[in-house]
CSV table of C-alpha atoms in Angstrom, one decimal:
chain,number,residue,atom,x,y,z
J,1107,MET,CA,0.0,0.0,0.0
J,1108,ASN,CA,1.4,3.4,-1.0
J,1109,GLU,CA,2.2,5.7,1.9
J,1110,LYS,CA,0.3,8.9,1.8
J,1111,ARG,CA,2.4,11.8,0.7
J,1112,ARG,CA,2.9,14.3,3.4
J,1113,MET,CA,3.7,18.0,3.2
J,1114,LYS,CA,6.4,19.8,5.1
J,1115,LEU,CA,5.2,22.1,7.9
J,1116,SER,CA,7.1,25.0,6.5
J,1117,ALA,CA,5.5,24.6,3.1
J,1118,LYS,CA,2.1,24.1,4.7
J,1119,ILE,CA,2.3,27.2,6.9
J,1120,GLY,CA,3.8,29.2,4.1
J,1121,MET,CA,1.0,28.3,1.7
J,1122,MET,CA,-1.6,29.0,4.3
J,1123,THR,CA,-0.2,32.3,5.3
J,1124,VAL,CA,0.4,33.3,1.7
J,1125,ALA,CA,-3.1,32.3,0.7
J,1126,SER,CA,-4.7,34.1,3.6
J,1127,THR,CA,-2.6,37.2,2.9
J,1128,LEU,CA,-3.5,37.1,-0.8
J,1129,GLY,CA,-7.1,36.8,0.2
J,1130,VAL,CA,-7.0,39.7,2.6
J,1131,VAL,CA,-4.9,42.0,0.3
J,1132,LEU,CA,-7.1,41.1,-2.7
J,1133,PHE,CA,-10.3,41.8,-0.7
J,1134,LEU,CA,-9.0,45.1,0.6
J,1135,GLY,CA,-7.5,46.0,-2.8
J,1136,ILE,CA,-10.6,45.2,-4.8
J,1137,THR,CA,-12.8,47.0,-2.2
J,1138,PHE,CA,-10.5,50.0,-2.3
J,1139,MET,CA,-10.6,50.0,-6.1
J,1140,LEU,CA,-14.4,49.7,-6.2
J,1141,VAL,CA,-14.8,52.5,-3.7
J,1142,PHE,CA,-12.2,54.6,-5.6
J,1143,ILE,CA,-13.8,53.9,-9.0
J,1144,THR,CA,-17.3,54.7,-7.6
J,1145,LEU,CA,-16.2,58.0,-6.0
J,1146,PHE,CA,-14.0,58.9,-9.0
J,1147,SER,CA,-16.8,58.2,-11.4
J,1148,GLN,CA,-19.2,60.3,-9.4
J,1149,GLN,CA,-16.7,63.1,-9.1
J,1150,ALA,CA,-15.8,62.9,-12.8
J,1151,GLU,CA,-19.5,62.9,-13.8
J,1152,ARG,CA,-20.0,66.0,-11.6
J,1153,GLU,CA,-17.0,67.7,-13.3
J,1154,MET,CA,-18.3,66.8,-16.7
J,1155,LYS,CA,-21.8,68.2,-15.8
J,1156,ASP,CA,-20.1,71.3,-14.5
J,1157,PHE,CA,-18.1,71.6,-17.7
J,1158,LEU,CA,-21.2,71.3,-19.8
J,1159,SER,CA,-23.0,73.9,-17.7
J,1160,ASN,CA,-20.0,76.3,-17.7
J,1161,LEU,CA,-19.6,76.0,-21.5
J,1162,ASN,CA,-23.3,76.8,-22.0
J,1163,GLN,CA,-22.9,79.7,-19.6
J,1164,ARG,CA,-20.0,80.9,-21.6
J,1165,PHE,CA,-22.0,80.8,-24.8
J,1166,ASP,CA,-24.9,82.6,-22.9
J,1167,SER,CA,-22.4,85.3,-21.9
J,1168,PHE,CA,-21.6,86.0,-25.6
J,1169,VAL,CA,-25.4,86.2,-26.4
J,1170,GLN,CA,-25.8,88.5,-23.3
J,1171,PHE,CA,-23.1,90.7,-24.9
J,1172,ILE,CA,-25.4,91.1,-27.9
J,1173,GLN,CA,-28.4,91.8,-25.7
J,1174,ASP,CA,-26.5,94.4,-23.8
J,1175,GLY,CA,-25.5,96.0,-27.1
J,1176,ALA,CA,-29.2,96.0,-28.2
J,1177,VAL,CA,-30.2,97.7,-25.0
J,1178,SER,CA,-27.3,100.2,-25.4
J,1179,LEU,CA,-28.5,101.0,-29.0
J,1180,ARG,CA,-32.0,101.7,-27.7
J,1181,HIS,CA,-30.9,104.1,-25.0
J,1182,ASN,CA,-28.1,105.8,-27.0
J,1183,ASN,CA,-29.5,109.4,-27.5
J,1184,HIS,CA,-26.6,110.2,-29.9
J,1185,LEU,CA,-28.2,107.8,-32.4
J,1186,GLU,CA,-31.6,109.5,-32.5
J,1187,SER,CA,-30.7,111.6,-35.5
J,1188,PHE,CA,-29.6,108.4,-37.3
J,1189,PHE,CA,-32.8,106.6,-36.4
J,1190,HIS,CA,-34.9,109.6,-37.5
J,1191,ALA,CA,-32.7,110.0,-40.7
J,1192,ASN,CA,-32.4,113.7,-39.7
J,1193,HIS,CA,-29.1,115.0,-41.1
J,1194,PHE,CA,-26.9,112.5,-39.2
J,1195,ILE,CA,-23.1,112.4,-39.5
J,1196,GLU,CA,-22.1,108.9,-40.5
J,1197,THR,CA,-18.7,108.8,-38.8
J,1198,ALA,CA,-20.2,110.1,-35.6
J,1199,ALA,CA,-23.1,107.6,-35.8
J,1200,GLU,CA,-20.6,104.7,-36.5
J,1201,LYS,CA,-18.6,105.8,-33.5
J,1202,GLN,CA,-21.7,105.6,-31.3
J,1203,LEU,CA,-22.4,102.1,-32.8
J,1204,SER,CA,-18.9,101.0,-31.9
J,1205,TYR,CA,-19.5,102.4,-28.4
J,1206,SER,CA,-22.7,100.3,-28.0
J,1207,PHE,CA,-21.2,97.3,-29.7
J,1208,ASP,CA,-17.6,97.2,-28.5
J,1209,LEU,CA,-16.4,94.4,-30.7
J,1210,PHE,CA,-12.9,94.6,-29.1
J,1211,SER,CA,-14.3,94.1,-25.6
J,1212,ALA,CA,-13.1,91.0,-23.7
J,1213,ARG,CA,-16.7,90.0,-23.5
J,1214,ASN,CA,-16.7,89.5,-27.2
J,1215,LEU,CA,-13.5,87.5,-27.5
J,1216,THR,CA,-13.2,83.8,-27.2
J,1217,ASP,CA,-10.2,82.1,-25.4
J,1218,GLY,CA,-8.6,81.8,-28.9
J,1219,GLY,CA,-8.8,85.6,-29.4
J,1220,SER,CA,-11.5,85.5,-32.1
J,1221,PRO,CA,-14.5,87.8,-31.9
J,1222,PHE,CA,-17.9,86.2,-31.3
J,1223,VAL,CA,-19.5,89.2,-33.1
J,1224,LYS,CA,-17.2,90.2,-35.9
J,1225,GLU,CA,-19.4,92.9,-37.5
J,1226,ALA,CA,-22.5,94.9,-36.7
J,1227,TYR,CA,-24.7,96.7,-39.2
J,1228,LEU,CA,-27.4,99.1,-38.1
J,1229,PHE,CA,-30.2,100.1,-40.4
J,1230,ASN,CA,-32.8,102.9,-39.8
J,1231,ASN,CA,-36.3,102.7,-41.2
J,1232,LYS,CA,-35.1,104.4,-44.4
J,1233,SER,CA,-32.5,101.7,-44.9
J,1234,ASP,CA,-29.6,104.0,-44.1
J,1235,CYS,CA,-26.7,101.9,-42.8
J,1236,ILE,CA,-23.9,102.4,-40.4
J,1237,ARG,CA,-21.5,99.6,-39.4
J,1238,THR,CA,-18.7,98.6,-37.1
J,1239,LEU,CA,-16.1,96.0,-38.0
J,1240,TYR,CA,-13.6,93.9,-36.0
J,1241,PHE,CA,-11.4,93.2,-38.9
J,1242,PRO,CA,-10.4,96.0,-41.3
J,1243,THR,CA,-11.4,95.5,-44.9
J,1244,THR,CA,-11.1,97.2,-48.2
J,1245,LEU,CA,-13.7,99.6,-49.5
J,1246,SER,CA,-15.0,97.2,-52.2
J,1247,VAL,CA,-15.3,94.3,-49.8
J,1248,GLY,CA,-17.0,96.5,-47.3
J,1249,GLU,CA,-19.5,97.7,-49.8
J,1250,GLU,CA,-20.1,94.1,-51.0
J,1251,LYS,CA,-20.8,93.0,-47.4
J,1252,GLU,CA,-23.1,95.9,-46.7
J,1253,ALA,CA,-25.1,95.1,-49.8
J,1254,ARG,CA,-25.3,91.5,-48.7
J,1255,TYR,CA,-26.6,92.3,-45.2
J,1256,ARG,CA,-28.9,95.0,-46.5
J,1257,SER,CA,-30.6,92.2,-48.4
J,1258,VAL,CA,-30.8,90.2,-45.2
J,1259,GLN,CA,-32.2,93.2,-43.4
J,1260,GLN,CA,-34.8,93.7,-46.0
J,1261,THR,CA,-35.8,90.0,-45.8
J,1262,PHE,CA,-36.1,90.2,-42.1
J,1263,THR,CA,-38.1,93.5,-42.2
J,1264,ARG,CA,-40.7,91.7,-44.3
J,1265,THR,CA,-41.3,89.3,-41.5
J,1266,GLU,CA,-43.1,90.1,-38.2
J,1267,ALA,CA,-40.5,88.3,-36.1
J,1268,ALA,CA,-38.7,90.3,-33.4
J,1269,TYR,CA,-35.5,88.6,-34.2
J,1270,ALA,CA,-34.2,85.9,-36.6
J,1271,CYS,CA,-31.0,84.2,-37.7
J,1272,PHE,CA,-29.8,83.6,-41.2
J,1273,ALA,CA,-27.2,81.0,-41.6
J,1274,GLY,CA,-25.2,79.8,-44.6
J,1275,ALA,CA,-23.7,83.1,-45.4
J,1276,GLU,CA,-20.2,83.3,-46.9
J,1277,ASP,CA,-17.1,82.8,-44.7
J,1278,GLY,CA,-19.1,80.9,-42.1
J,1279,GLU,CA,-21.0,83.9,-41.0
J,1280,ILE,CA,-24.4,83.9,-39.2
J,1281,ALA,CA,-26.5,86.9,-39.4
J,1282,LEU,CA,-28.5,87.6,-36.2
J,1283,CYS,CA,-31.2,90.2,-37.0
J,1284,PHE,CA,-33.3,92.0,-34.3
J,1285,ARG,CA,-35.5,95.1,-34.2
J,1286,VAL,CA,-34.5,98.2,-32.3
J,1287,LEU,CA,-37.5,99.6,-30.5
J,1288,ASP,CA,-38.1,102.9,-28.8
J,1289,GLY,CA,-39.8,103.5,-25.5
J,1290,SER,CA,-43.2,103.2,-27.1
J,1291,MET,CA,-42.2,99.8,-28.6
J,1292,ARG,CA,-42.1,101.3,-32.1
J,1293,GLN,CA,-39.4,100.1,-34.5
J,1294,MET,CA,-36.6,102.5,-35.0
J,1295,GLY,CA,-34.4,100.3,-37.0
J,1296,VAL,CA,-32.9,96.8,-37.5
J,1297,CYS,CA,-29.5,95.6,-36.3
J,1298,VAL,CA,-27.7,92.8,-37.9
J,1299,ALA,CA,-25.0,91.2,-35.7
J,1300,VAL,CA,-22.7,89.0,-37.7
J,1301,LEU,CA,-21.6,86.0,-35.7
J,1302,TRP,CA,-18.5,84.1,-36.8
J,1303,GLU,CA,-18.9,80.4,-36.9
J,1304,LYS,CA,-15.1,80.0,-36.3
J,1305,SER,CA,-15.6,81.7,-32.9
J,1306,LEU,CA,-18.3,79.1,-32.1
J,1307,GLN,CA,-15.9,76.4,-33.1
J,1308,GLU,CA,-13.2,77.9,-30.8
J,1309,LEU,CA,-15.7,78.2,-28.0
J,1310,PHE,CA,-16.7,74.6,-28.2
J,1311,SER,CA,-13.3,73.3,-29.1
J,1312,ILE,CA,-12.3,72.9,-25.4
J,1313,GLY,CA,-14.9,70.1,-25.4
J,1314,GLU,CA,-12.8,68.1,-27.9
J,1315,LYS,CA,-10.6,67.0,-25.0
J,1316,TYR,CA,-13.4,64.5,-24.4
J,1317,HIS,CA,-14.1,61.5,-26.5
J,1318,ARG,CA,-17.3,61.9,-28.5
J,1319,PHE,CA,-18.2,65.5,-27.8
J,1320,SER,CA,-21.0,67.3,-29.6
J,1321,ALA,CA,-22.4,70.8,-29.6
J,1322,VAL,CA,-25.4,72.1,-31.5
J,1323,VAL,CA,-26.6,75.7,-31.8
J,1324,THR,CA,-30.1,76.4,-33.0
J,1325,GLN,CA,-32.7,79.1,-33.2
J,1326,GLY,CA,-36.2,77.8,-33.5
J,1327,GLU,CA,-36.0,75.1,-36.1
J,1328,THR,CA,-32.9,76.6,-37.8
J,1329,LEU,CA,-29.6,74.8,-37.3
J,1330,LEU,CA,-26.9,77.5,-36.9
J,1331,ALA,CA,-23.9,75.4,-36.0
J,1332,GLN,CA,-23.0,71.8,-35.2
J,1333,GLN,CA,-19.8,70.3,-33.9
J,1334,GLY,CA,-19.5,66.5,-33.5
J,1335,ALA,CA,-21.9,63.7,-34.4
J,1336,LEU,CA,-23.1,62.6,-31.0
J,1337,LEU,CA,-26.3,64.6,-31.3
J,1338,THR,CA,-28.6,65.1,-34.3
J,1339,GLN,CA,-30.6,68.2,-35.0
J,1340,GLY,CA,-33.8,66.4,-34.2
J,1341,GLU,CA,-32.5,65.2,-30.8
J,1342,ALA,CA,-31.3,68.7,-30.0
J,1343,LEU,CA,-34.6,70.3,-30.9
J,1344,SER,CA,-36.6,67.8,-28.8
J,1345,LEU,CA,-34.8,68.6,-25.5
J,1346,LYS,CA,-35.9,71.2,-23.0
J,1347,ASP,CA,-33.5,73.3,-20.9
J,1348,GLY,CA,-31.7,71.4,-18.2
J,1349,ALA,CA,-29.2,68.6,-17.6
J,1350,TYR,CA,-29.8,65.1,-18.9
J,1351,ARG,CA,-28.3,61.7,-18.7
J,1352,GLU,CA,-29.7,59.4,-21.4
J,1353,ARG,CA,-28.2,56.3,-23.0
J,1354,GLY,CA,-24.8,56.8,-21.5
J,1355,THR,CA,-24.7,60.5,-22.6
J,1356,LEU,CA,-24.5,63.6,-20.5
J,1357,MET,CA,-26.3,66.6,-22.0
J,1358,HIS,CA,-26.9,70.2,-21.0
J,1359,VAL,CA,-29.4,72.4,-22.8
J,1360,LEU,CA,-29.7,76.2,-22.4
J,1361,THR,CA,-31.8,78.7,-24.2
J,1362,SER,CA,-30.3,82.2,-24.3
J,1363,GLY,CA,-31.6,85.5,-25.6
J,1364,PHE,CA,-32.9,85.8,-29.1
J,1365,GLN,CA,-34.0,82.1,-28.7
J,1366,LEU,CA,-30.5,81.0,-29.3
J,1367,ARG,CA,-30.3,77.5,-28.0
J,1368,SER,CA,-27.1,75.6,-27.3
J,1369,VAL,CA,-27.1,71.8,-26.7
J,1370,ILE,CA,-23.9,70.2,-25.5
J,1371,ALA,CA,-23.4,66.5,-25.0
J,1372,ILE,CA,-20.5,64.2,-23.8
J,1373,ASP,CA,-20.4,60.5,-23.9
J,1374,ARG,CA,-20.1,59.0,-20.3
J,1375,ASP,CA,-17.4,56.6,-21.7
J,1376,ASN,CA,-15.1,59.6,-21.1
J,1377,ILE,CA,-15.3,58.8,-17.4
J,1378,PHE,CA,-13.8,55.3,-18.0
J,1379,MET,CA,-11.3,56.6,-20.5
J,1380,VAL,CA,-10.1,59.1,-17.9
J,1381,LEU,CA,-10.3,56.4,-15.2
J,1382,ARG,CA,-8.5,53.7,-17.2
J,1383,PRO,CA,-4.9,54.9,-16.6
J,1384,THR,CA,-5.6,55.3,-12.9
J,1385,VAL,CA,-7.1,51.8,-12.8
J,1386,ILE,CA,-4.1,50.4,-14.6
J,1387,ILE,CA,-1.8,52.1,-12.0
J,1388,LEU,CA,-4.0,50.8,-9.2
J,1389,ILE,CA,-3.9,47.2,-10.6
J,1390,LEU,CA,-0.1,47.4,-11.0
J,1391,ALA,CA,0.1,48.8,-7.5
J,1392,LEU,CA,-2.1,45.9,-6.2
J,1393,ILE,CA,0.1,43.3,-8.0
J,1394,ALA,CA,3.2,44.9,-6.5
J,1395,ALA,CA,1.6,44.9,-3.1
J,1396,LEU,CA,0.6,41.3,-3.4
J,1397,SER,CA,4.1,40.3,-4.5
J,1398,PHE,CA,5.6,42.3,-1.7
J,1399,ALA,CA,3.1,40.9,0.9
J,1400,CYS,CA,3.7,37.3,-0.3
J,1401,ALA,CA,7.5,37.7,-0.1
J,1402,VAL,CA,7.3,39.2,3.4
J,1403,VAL,CA,4.8,36.6,4.6
J,1404,TRP,CA,6.8,33.8,3.2
J,1405,ALA,CA,9.9,35.1,4.8
J,1406,LEU,CA,8.1,35.5,8.1
J,1407,SER,CA,6.6,32.1,7.9
J,1408,TYR,CA,9.9,30.5,7.1
J,1409,ARG,CA,11.4,32.3,10.1
J,1410,MET,CA,8.5,31.2,12.2
J,1411,VAL,CA,8.8,27.5,11.3
J,1412,ARG,CA,12.6,27.4,11.4
J,1413,PRO,CA,12.5,26.3,15.1
J,1414,PHE,CA,10.2,23.5,14.1
J,1415,LYS,CA,12.6,22.4,11.4
J,1416,LYS,CA,15.5,22.5,13.9
J,1417,MET,CA,13.5,20.5,16.4
J,1418,SER,CA,12.6,17.9,13.7
J,1419,GLU,CA,16.3,17.5,12.8
J,1420,GLU,CA,17.4,17.1,16.4
J,1421,ILE,CA,14.5,14.7,17.2
J,1422,SER,CA,15.6,12.6,14.1
J,1423,ALA,CA,19.2,12.7,15.2
J,1424,PHE,CA,18.2,11.5,18.7
J,1425,GLY,CA,18.7,7.8,18.8
J,1426,GLU,CA,20.1,7.5,15.3
J,1427,GLU,CA,23.4,9.3,15.8
J,1428,SER,CA,23.6,9.5,19.6
J,1429,LEU,CA,21.5,9.6,22.7
J,1430,SER,CA,23.4,12.6,23.8
J,1431,VAL,CA,21.7,14.9,21.3
J,1432,ARG,CA,19.8,17.7,23.1
J,1433,MET,CA,17.5,20.3,21.7
J,1434,GLN,CA,18.7,23.9,21.8
J,1435,ASP,CA,16.9,26.6,23.7
J,1436,PHE,CA,14.7,29.1,22.0
J,1437,PRO,CA,13.8,32.7,23.0
J,1438,VAL,CA,10.1,32.0,22.3
J,1439,ASP,CA,8.3,30.8,25.5
J,1440,GLU,CA,6.4,27.9,23.8
J,1441,PHE,CA,9.4,26.7,21.9
J,1442,HIS,CA,11.4,26.9,25.2
J,1443,GLU,CA,8.9,24.7,26.9
J,1444,ILE,CA,9.0,22.1,24.1
J,1445,SER,CA,12.8,22.2,24.2
J,1446,ALA,CA,12.9,21.8,28.0
J,1447,ALA,CA,10.3,18.9,27.9
J,1448,PHE,CA,12.2,17.1,25.1
J,1449,ASN,CA,15.6,17.5,26.9
J,1450,LYS,CA,14.0,16.2,30.1
J,1451,MET,CA,12.5,13.2,28.3
J,1452,ALA,CA,15.9,12.6,26.6
J,1453,GLU,CA,17.6,12.6,30.0
J,1454,ARG,CA,15.1,10.1,31.4
J,1455,ILE,CA,15.4,7.9,28.3
J,1456,ASP,CA,19.2,8.0,28.5
J,1457,ARG,CA,19.1,7.2,32.2
J,1458,LEU,CA,16.6,4.3,31.8
J,1459,ILE,CA,18.6,2.9,28.9
J,1460,HIS,CA,21.7,2.9,31.0
J,1461,GLN,CA,19.8,1.3,33.9
J,1462,VAL,CA,18.4,-1.4,31.7
J,1463,TYR,CA,21.8,-1.9,30.1
J,1464,GLU,CA,23.5,-2.2,33.5
J,1465,LYS,CA,20.9,-4.7,34.7
J,1466,LYS,CA,21.4,-6.7,31.5
J,1467,ILE,CA,25.1,-6.8,32.2
J,1468,LEU,CA,24.5,-7.9,35.7
J,1469,ALA,CA,22.0,-10.5,34.6
J,1470,ASP,CA,24.5,-11.8,32.0
J,1471,GLN,CA,27.2,-11.8,34.7
J,1472,ALA,CA,24.9,-13.7,37.0
J,1473,GLN,CA,24.1,-16.2,34.3
J,1474,ILE,CA,27.8,-16.7,33.6
J,1475,GLN,CA,28.5,-17.2,37.3
J,1476,PHE,CA,25.6,-19.7,37.5
J,1477,LEU,CA,27.0,-21.6,34.6
J,1478,GLN,CA,30.4,-21.5,36.1
J,1479,ALA,CA,29.0,-22.7,39.4
J,1480,GLN,CA,27.3,-25.6,37.6
J,1481,ILE,CA,30.7,-26.7,36.2
J,1482,ASN,CA,31.9,-28.0,39.6
J,1483,PRO,CA,28.8,-30.1,40.4
J,1484,HIS,CA,28.9,-31.6,36.9
J,1485,PHE,CA,32.6,-32.2,37.3
J,1486,GLN,CA,32.1,-33.8,40.7
J,1487,PHE,CA,29.2,-36.0,39.4
J,1488,ASN,CA,31.3,-37.2,36.5
J,1489,ILE,CA,34.2,-38.0,38.9
J,1490,LEU,CA,32.0,-39.9,41.2
J,1491,THR,CA,30.6,-41.9,38.3
J,1492,MET,CA,34.0,-42.6,37.0
J,1493,LEU,CA,35.2,-43.7,40.4
J,1494,ALA,CA,32.2,-46.0,40.7
J,1495,VAL,CA,32.9,-47.5,37.4
J,1496,GLN,CA,36.6,-48.0,38.3
J,1497,ALA,CA,35.6,-49.7,41.6
J,1498,ARG,CA,33.3,-52.1,39.9
J,1499,ARG,CA,36.0,-52.9,37.4
J,1500,ALA,CA,38.3,-53.6,40.3
J,1501,GLY,CA,35.7,-56.0,41.8
J,1502,ASN,CA,35.0,-53.8,44.8
J,1503,GLU,CA,31.2,-53.9,44.7
J,1504,GLU,CA,30.8,-52.3,48.1
J,1505,LEU,CA,32.7,-49.2,47.1
J,1506,PHE,CA,30.8,-49.2,43.9
J,1507,SER,CA,27.6,-49.2,45.7
J,1508,TYR,CA,28.5,-46.3,48.0
J,1509,LEU,CA,29.9,-44.3,45.1
J,1510,ASN,CA,26.8,-45.0,43.0
J,1511,ALA,CA,24.4,-44.1,45.8
J,1512,TYR,CA,26.2,-40.8,46.5
J,1513,ALA,CA,26.3,-40.0,42.8
J,1514,GLN,CA,22.5,-40.6,42.5
J,1515,LEU,CA,21.8,-38.6,45.6
J,1516,PHE,CA,24.0,-35.8,44.2
J,1517,ASN,CA,22.2,-35.9,40.9
J,1518,GLY,CA,18.8,-35.8,42.5
J,1519,LYS,CA,19.6,-32.8,44.7
J,1520,ILE,CA,21.5,-30.6,42.3
J,1521,PHE,CA,20.7,-31.4,38.6
J,1522,ARG,CA,16.9,-31.5,39.0
J,1523,GLU,CA,16.5,-28.0,40.3
J,1524,LYS,CA,13.9,-27.1,37.7
J,1525,GLU,CA,11.5,-29.7,38.9
J,1526,ILE,CA,9.2,-28.4,41.7
J,1527,LYS,CA,7.2,-31.6,42.2
J,1528,ILE,CA,8.3,-35.2,41.6
J,1529,PRO,CA,6.6,-38.6,42.1
J,1530,LEU,CA,6.7,-40.1,45.6
J,1531,LYS,CA,8.8,-43.0,44.5
J,1532,GLU,CA,11.5,-40.7,43.2
J,1533,GLU,CA,11.7,-38.9,46.5
J,1534,MET,CA,11.8,-42.3,48.3
J,1535,LYS,CA,14.8,-43.3,46.1
J,1536,LEU,CA,16.7,-40.2,47.3
J,1537,VAL,CA,15.8,-41.2,50.8
J,1538,ASN,CA,17.0,-44.7,50.2
J,1539,PHE,CA,20.4,-43.5,48.7
J,1540,TYR,CA,20.9,-41.2,51.7
J,1541,LEU,CA,20.0,-43.9,54.3
J,1542,TYR,CA,22.3,-46.4,52.5
J,1543,LEU,CA,25.2,-44.0,52.7
J,1544,GLN,CA,24.4,-43.3,56.5
J,1545,LYS,CA,24.1,-47.1,57.1
J,1546,GLY,CA,27.7,-47.5,55.7
J,1547,ARG,CA,28.8,-44.9,58.2
J,1548,TYR,CA,27.0,-46.1,61.3
J,1549,GLN,CA,27.0,-49.8,60.5
J,1550,ASN,CA,25.0,-51.7,63.1
J,1551,GLU,CA,24.0,-48.5,65.0
J,1552,LEU,CA,21.5,-47.6,62.3
J,1553,ALA,CA,18.7,-49.5,60.8
J,1554,TYR,CA,16.0,-48.3,58.4
J,1555,ARG,CA,12.9,-49.5,56.6
J,1556,LEU,CA,11.2,-47.9,53.7
J,1557,HIS,CA,7.6,-48.6,52.6
J,1558,TYR,CA,6.7,-47.1,49.3
J,1559,GLY,CA,3.0,-47.9,49.5
J,1560,SER,CA,0.7,-48.8,46.6
J,1561,PRO,CA,1.5,-48.0,43.0
J,1562,GLU,CA,-1.1,-45.2,43.0
J,1563,VAL,CA,0.6,-43.7,46.0
J,1564,GLN,CA,4.0,-44.0,44.5
J,1565,GLU,CA,2.9,-41.9,41.5
J,1566,CYS,CA,1.5,-39.1,43.6
J,1567,LEU,CA,3.4,-35.8,43.1
J,1568,ILE,CA,4.9,-34.2,46.2
J,1569,PRO,CA,7.3,-31.2,46.5
J,1570,LYS,CA,10.8,-32.2,45.7
J,1571,LEU,CA,13.1,-32.8,48.7
J,1572,LEU,CA,10.1,-32.9,51.0
J,1573,VAL,CA,11.0,-36.2,52.8
J,1574,GLU,CA,14.8,-36.4,52.4
J,1575,PRO,CA,15.6,-33.4,54.6
J,1576,LEU,CA,13.3,-34.7,57.3
J,1577,VAL,CA,15.2,-38.0,57.3
J,1578,GLU,CA,18.5,-36.2,57.2
J,1579,ASN,CA,17.4,-34.1,60.2
J,1580,ALA,CA,16.3,-37.2,62.1
J,1581,ILE,CA,19.8,-38.8,61.6
J,1582,HIS,CA,21.5,-35.7,62.7
J,1583,HIS,CA,19.5,-35.3,65.9
J,1584,ALA,CA,18.8,-38.9,66.8
J,1585,ALA,CA,21.3,-41.4,65.5
J,1586,GLU,CA,24.3,-39.5,66.8
J,1587,LYS,CA,22.9,-39.1,70.3
J,1588,MET,CA,21.2,-42.5,70.8
J,1589,LEU,CA,23.1,-45.2,72.8
J,1590,ASP,CA,21.2,-48.0,71.3
J,1591,VAL,CA,20.4,-48.8,67.7
J,1592,CYS,CA,18.6,-46.0,65.8
J,1593,VAL,CA,15.8,-47.3,63.6
J,1594,ILE,CA,14.4,-45.1,60.8
J,1595,ARG,CA,11.0,-46.0,59.3
J,1596,VAL,CA,9.7,-44.1,56.2
J,1597,SER,CA,6.4,-45.2,54.7
J,1598,GLY,CA,3.8,-43.7,52.3
J,1599,ALA,CA,0.0,-44.3,52.4
J,1600,ALA,CA,-3.1,-42.8,51.0
J,1601,THR,CA,-5.5,-40.9,53.3
J,1602,ALA,CA,-8.8,-39.0,52.8
J,1603,ASP,CA,-6.8,-35.7,52.4
J,1604,GLY,CA,-4.1,-37.0,50.1
J,1605,VAL,CA,-0.8,-38.8,50.8
J,1606,ASP,CA,0.6,-39.2,54.3
């Protein structure tokens, strides 16, 4: 059966700490990115809305410049002679027109330095004309333009509108016509303010920093200018004043004086386009933070498990190389306790091993001594047997009998030490050998009689050397002290409790 593959503690702890760190850092990083993107998107959207509103307000300020000029013309007493066609001086009248319509005013200039109103023509009811120009021109060109806008003025006069715009003129010019009224609301004349389409383009060009930007200027149903394709004329005309957010598009609509209407739109994708570099930087920063965190955590985990690795090496070395290996001390309290407990256990194991080893040596020495002690009885028994054999060969049967009896008694007492119980008849044989030898010693002073009993009794087991020491004790205390013959009787019989 294949042994299950095990992972090292350092790798396990390292993987767990790195995984947990990655999880925490990813969670915090993603949470931070989501919060940042949400807040940034809201802020960017507010800025885009403010941009649209400010741009429309800028356009409205130019229209307000024309309105202020119209009011100035109405209240300019120096132009009464011109409006009444009563012997007016043209140069003086044009000077007053320039005063009312200061084309060189900062209010009339775009950020690019172009005039919003490049020319102004004022006609009285008798079609007399005075003008003010931003750009100087030749006499022939001036007369040509005056004739052109006189035609526009005549077309406008035939209508009942208070104001109107005529687009499509040469050089990208837009003619804004409005009536100049007196205090009684009677027409004194018509003013034609020539708007320059290039100025409108410069005004709205700052919106080109956004992707998919569009600006539309209309008056009523008339399209005066359009920049970008995000909005169509129909969509621009259908919207009311205000801020809109439709189909991913931010829009702002503002109707200024003379019913001039500006509609500006920006695609909301600009938020994400602006956000994209920041998000990329944040992702790279998150990856760098993850890499750094993983490296730091892995280093810390390795440092943390280094004591475990050292402990493992020292435990493995204990018993394989030497029992004297001891675990080093560590500054961390828990590791110190483990080290102390291991060293204490190692000391006990070492001590117990030495004790067992010493006892084994003592046991081996005792066994050797026992074997050596057995050599002498064996040697003696062999000598006795050899002497008995020699006596018999020499024809000395009496000596043979004594030597043989002593040898058998010696054998029964010494060489059968492993037997705890023996049959009664074997014990009686030992008694017989002992009494036979004592009979040879005491001769006629000792007599003995042995009765083995029935065969069943003879086979009964009794403790070894139960009877022989009793007989030996009787001889020692009786035969040597009696003046008459000592008679020893030994018999065995069966009783209700066993053998007696």
